[in-house]
PDB file of C-alpha atoms in Angstrom:
ATOM      1  CA  MET A   1     -10.732  -3.676  11.628  1.00 66.00           C
ATOM      2  CA  SER A   2      -8.817  -0.673  10.319  1.00 89.00           C
ATOM      3  CA  VAL A   3      -8.524  -1.289   6.583  1.00 94.00           C
ATOM      4  CA  LEU A   4      -5.942   1.360   5.644  1.00 95.00           C
ATOM      5  CA  ILE A   5      -2.653   1.028   7.531  1.00 95.00           C
ATOM      6  CA  LYS A   6      -0.492   3.645   5.797  1.00 94.00           C
ATOM      7  CA  PRO A   7      -0.007   5.266   2.382  1.00 94.00           C
ATOM      8  CA  ILE A   8       2.952   4.366   0.214  1.00 94.00           C
ATOM      9  CA  ILE A   9       5.005   7.486  -0.425  1.00 93.00           C
ATOM     10  CA  THR A  10       7.890   6.613  -2.738  1.00 94.00           C
ATOM     11  CA  GLU A  11       9.316   8.271  -5.798  1.00 95.00           C
ATOM     12  CA  LYS A  12       7.622   5.764  -8.090  1.00 95.00           C
ATOM     13  CA  MET A  13       4.182   6.109  -6.454  1.00 94.00           C
ATOM     14  CA  THR A  14       4.443   9.925  -6.420  1.00 93.00           C
ATOM     15  CA  ALA A  15       5.136   9.956 -10.165  1.00 94.00           C
ATOM     16  CA  ASP A  16       2.274   7.498 -10.728  1.00 93.00           C
ATOM     17  CA  SER A  17      -0.110   9.691  -8.740  1.00 92.00           C
ATOM     18  CA  GLU A  18       0.835  12.803 -10.702  1.00 92.00           C
ATOM     19  CA  LEU A  19       0.569  11.143 -14.112  1.00 94.00           C
ATOM     20  CA  HIS A  20      -2.238   8.579 -13.721  1.00 94.00           C
ATOM     21  CA  ASN A  21      -4.178   9.470 -10.509  1.00 93.00           C
ATOM     22  CA  ARG A  22      -3.063   6.228  -8.811  1.00 95.00           C
ATOM     23  CA  TYR A  23      -2.281   6.022  -5.106  1.00 96.00           C
ATOM     24  CA  GLY A  24      -0.756   3.175  -3.113  1.00 96.00           C
ATOM     25  CA  PHE A  25      -1.653   1.974   0.373  1.00 96.00           C
ATOM     26  CA  ILE A  26      -0.520  -0.755   2.752  1.00 96.00           C
ATOM     27  CA  VAL A  27      -3.795  -2.387   3.820  1.00 97.00           C
ATOM     28  CA  ASP A  28      -5.017  -5.079   6.190  1.00 96.00           C
ATOM     29  CA  PRO A  29      -4.317  -8.528   4.645  1.00 95.00           C
ATOM     30  CA  ARG A  30      -7.913  -9.622   5.348  1.00 95.00           C
ATOM     31  CA  ALA A  31      -9.511  -6.649   3.527  1.00 95.00           C
ATOM     32  CA  ASN A  32     -11.129  -7.153   0.137  1.00 95.00           C
ATOM     33  CA  LYS A  33     -11.392  -4.674  -2.731  1.00 96.00           C
ATOM     34  CA  LEU A  34     -14.842  -3.371  -1.764  1.00 96.00           C
ATOM     35  CA  GLN A  35     -13.724  -2.645   1.807  1.00 96.00           C
ATOM     36  CA  ILE A  36     -10.600  -0.853   0.519  1.00 96.00           C
ATOM     37  CA  LYS A  37     -12.723   1.234  -1.878  1.00 96.00           C
ATOM     38  CA  ASP A  38     -15.142   2.258   0.900  1.00 95.00           C
ATOM     39  CA  ALA A  39     -12.277   3.112   3.275  1.00 95.00           C
ATOM     40  CA  VAL A  40     -10.481   5.348   0.733  1.00 94.00           C
ATOM     41  CA  GLU A  41     -13.701   7.111  -0.281  1.00 94.00           C
ATOM     42  CA  GLY A  42     -14.687   7.681   3.345  1.00 93.00           C
ATOM     43  CA  THR A  43     -11.269   8.838   4.532  1.00 91.00           C
ATOM     44  CA  TYR A  44     -10.210  11.099   1.671  1.00 92.00           C
ATOM     45  CA  GLY A  45     -13.562  12.096   0.102  1.00 92.00           C
ATOM     46  CA  VAL A  46     -12.714  10.994  -3.439  1.00 94.00           C
ATOM     47  CA  SER A  47     -14.430   8.634  -5.872  1.00 95.00           C
ATOM     48  CA  VAL A  48     -12.533   5.423  -6.625  1.00 95.00           C
ATOM     49  CA  LYS A  49     -12.673   3.889 -10.107  1.00 96.00           C
ATOM     50  CA  LYS A  50     -10.536   0.762  -9.654  1.00 96.00           C
ATOM     51  CA  VAL A  51      -8.677  -1.138  -6.924  1.00 97.00           C
ATOM     52  CA  ARG A  52      -5.806  -3.558  -7.530  1.00 97.00           C
ATOM     53  CA  THR A  53      -4.279  -5.617  -4.721  1.00 97.00           C
ATOM     54  CA  MET A  54      -1.030  -7.537  -4.267  1.00 97.00           C
ATOM     55  CA  ASN A  55      -0.038  -9.921  -1.485  1.00 97.00           C
ATOM     56  CA  TYR A  56       3.627  -9.941  -0.495  1.00 95.00           C
ATOM     57  CA  GLY A  57       4.986 -12.851   1.480  1.00 95.00           C
ATOM     58  CA  PRO A  58       7.765 -12.687   4.043  1.00 95.00           C
ATOM     59  CA  THR A  59      11.392 -12.456   2.930  1.00 94.00           C
ATOM     60  CA  ARG A  60      13.488 -15.051   4.715  1.00 95.00           C
ATOM     61  CA  LYS A  61      17.120 -14.334   5.578  1.00 95.00           C
ATOM     62  CA  THR A  62      19.920 -16.403   7.070  1.00 95.00           C
ATOM     63  CA  LYS A  63      23.097 -15.019   8.682  1.00 94.00           C
ATOM     64  CA  TYR A  64      26.178 -16.955   9.686  1.00 95.00           C
ATOM     65  CA  THR A  65      27.583 -15.511  12.923  1.00 94.00           C
ATOM     66  CA  LYS A  66      30.038 -16.550  15.642  1.00 94.00           C
ATOM     67  CA  THR A  67      27.193 -17.954  17.713  1.00 93.00           C
ATOM     68  CA  GLY A  68      25.774 -20.009  14.857  1.00 95.00           C
ATOM     69  CA  ILE A  69      23.144 -19.644  12.177  1.00 95.00           C
ATOM     70  CA  GLN A  70      20.593 -16.862  12.780  1.00 95.00           C
ATOM     71  CA  GLN A  71      17.362 -17.086  10.822  1.00 95.00           C
ATOM     72  CA  GLY A  72      14.765 -14.364  10.453  1.00 95.00           C
ATOM     73  CA  LYS A  73      12.030 -13.038   8.225  1.00 95.00           C
ATOM     74  CA  THR A  74      10.218  -9.812   7.410  1.00 94.00           C
ATOM     75  CA  ASN A  75       6.472  -9.394   7.843  1.00 95.00           C
ATOM     76  CA  ALA A  76       3.989 -10.293   5.121  1.00 95.00           C
ATOM     77  CA  TYR A  77       1.764  -7.444   3.913  1.00 96.00           C
ATOM     78  CA  LYS A  78      -0.872  -6.511   1.356  1.00 97.00           C
ATOM     79  CA  LYS A  79      -0.558  -3.550  -0.994  1.00 97.00           C
ATOM     80  CA  ALA A  80      -3.430  -1.826  -2.818  1.00 97.00           C
ATOM     81  CA  ILE A  81      -3.168   0.479  -5.825  1.00 97.00           C
ATOM     82  CA  VAL A  82      -6.240   2.727  -6.064  1.00 96.00           C
ATOM     83  CA  ASP A  83      -7.282   4.543  -9.256  1.00 96.00           C
ATOM     84  CA  VAL A  84      -9.079   7.804  -8.439  1.00 95.00           C
ATOM     85  CA  ALA A  85     -11.572   9.546 -10.741  1.00 94.00           C
ATOM     86  CA  GLU A  86     -10.346  12.333 -13.011  1.00 92.00           C
ATOM     87  CA  GLY A  87     -10.050  15.638 -11.144  1.00 90.00           C
ATOM     88  CA  ASP A  88      -9.888  14.117  -7.627  1.00 91.00           C
ATOM     89  CA  VAL A  89      -6.633  14.441  -5.691  1.00 90.00           C
ATOM     90  CA  ILE A  90      -5.452  12.904  -2.412  1.00 90.00           C
ATOM     91  CA  ASP A  91      -3.068  15.150  -0.465  1.00 87.00           C
ATOM     92  CA  PHE A  92      -1.019  13.103   2.028  1.00 83.00           C
ATOM     93  CA  TYR A  93       0.965  16.107   3.260  1.00 80.00           C
ATOM     94  CA  SER A  94      -1.925  18.296   4.461  1.00 75.00           C
ATOM     95  CA  ASN A  95      -2.089  16.691   7.955  1.00 63.00           C
ATOM     96  CA  LEU A  96       1.575  17.183   8.821  1.00 59.00           C
TER      97      LEU A  96
END
């Protein structure tokens, strides 16, 4: 099971990483906090102080079209906010 799916790179998370050493990741919904901590430490070579997780459910939408009612939903996902020790930095742009 690959724990880390992708990093969250938004304006809000970039500001949070610069000010508070917090980084966001989309993770596997079955992963727990210890697995997320080990994956971040192993992948990026930093020491993790704290991990916070949030589960997001699917967003359901309904459209009224000529052919009738179309129903759909987005995927559910899990987000993790990782606090890194003082002085450690994760650089997402080095592998581009």
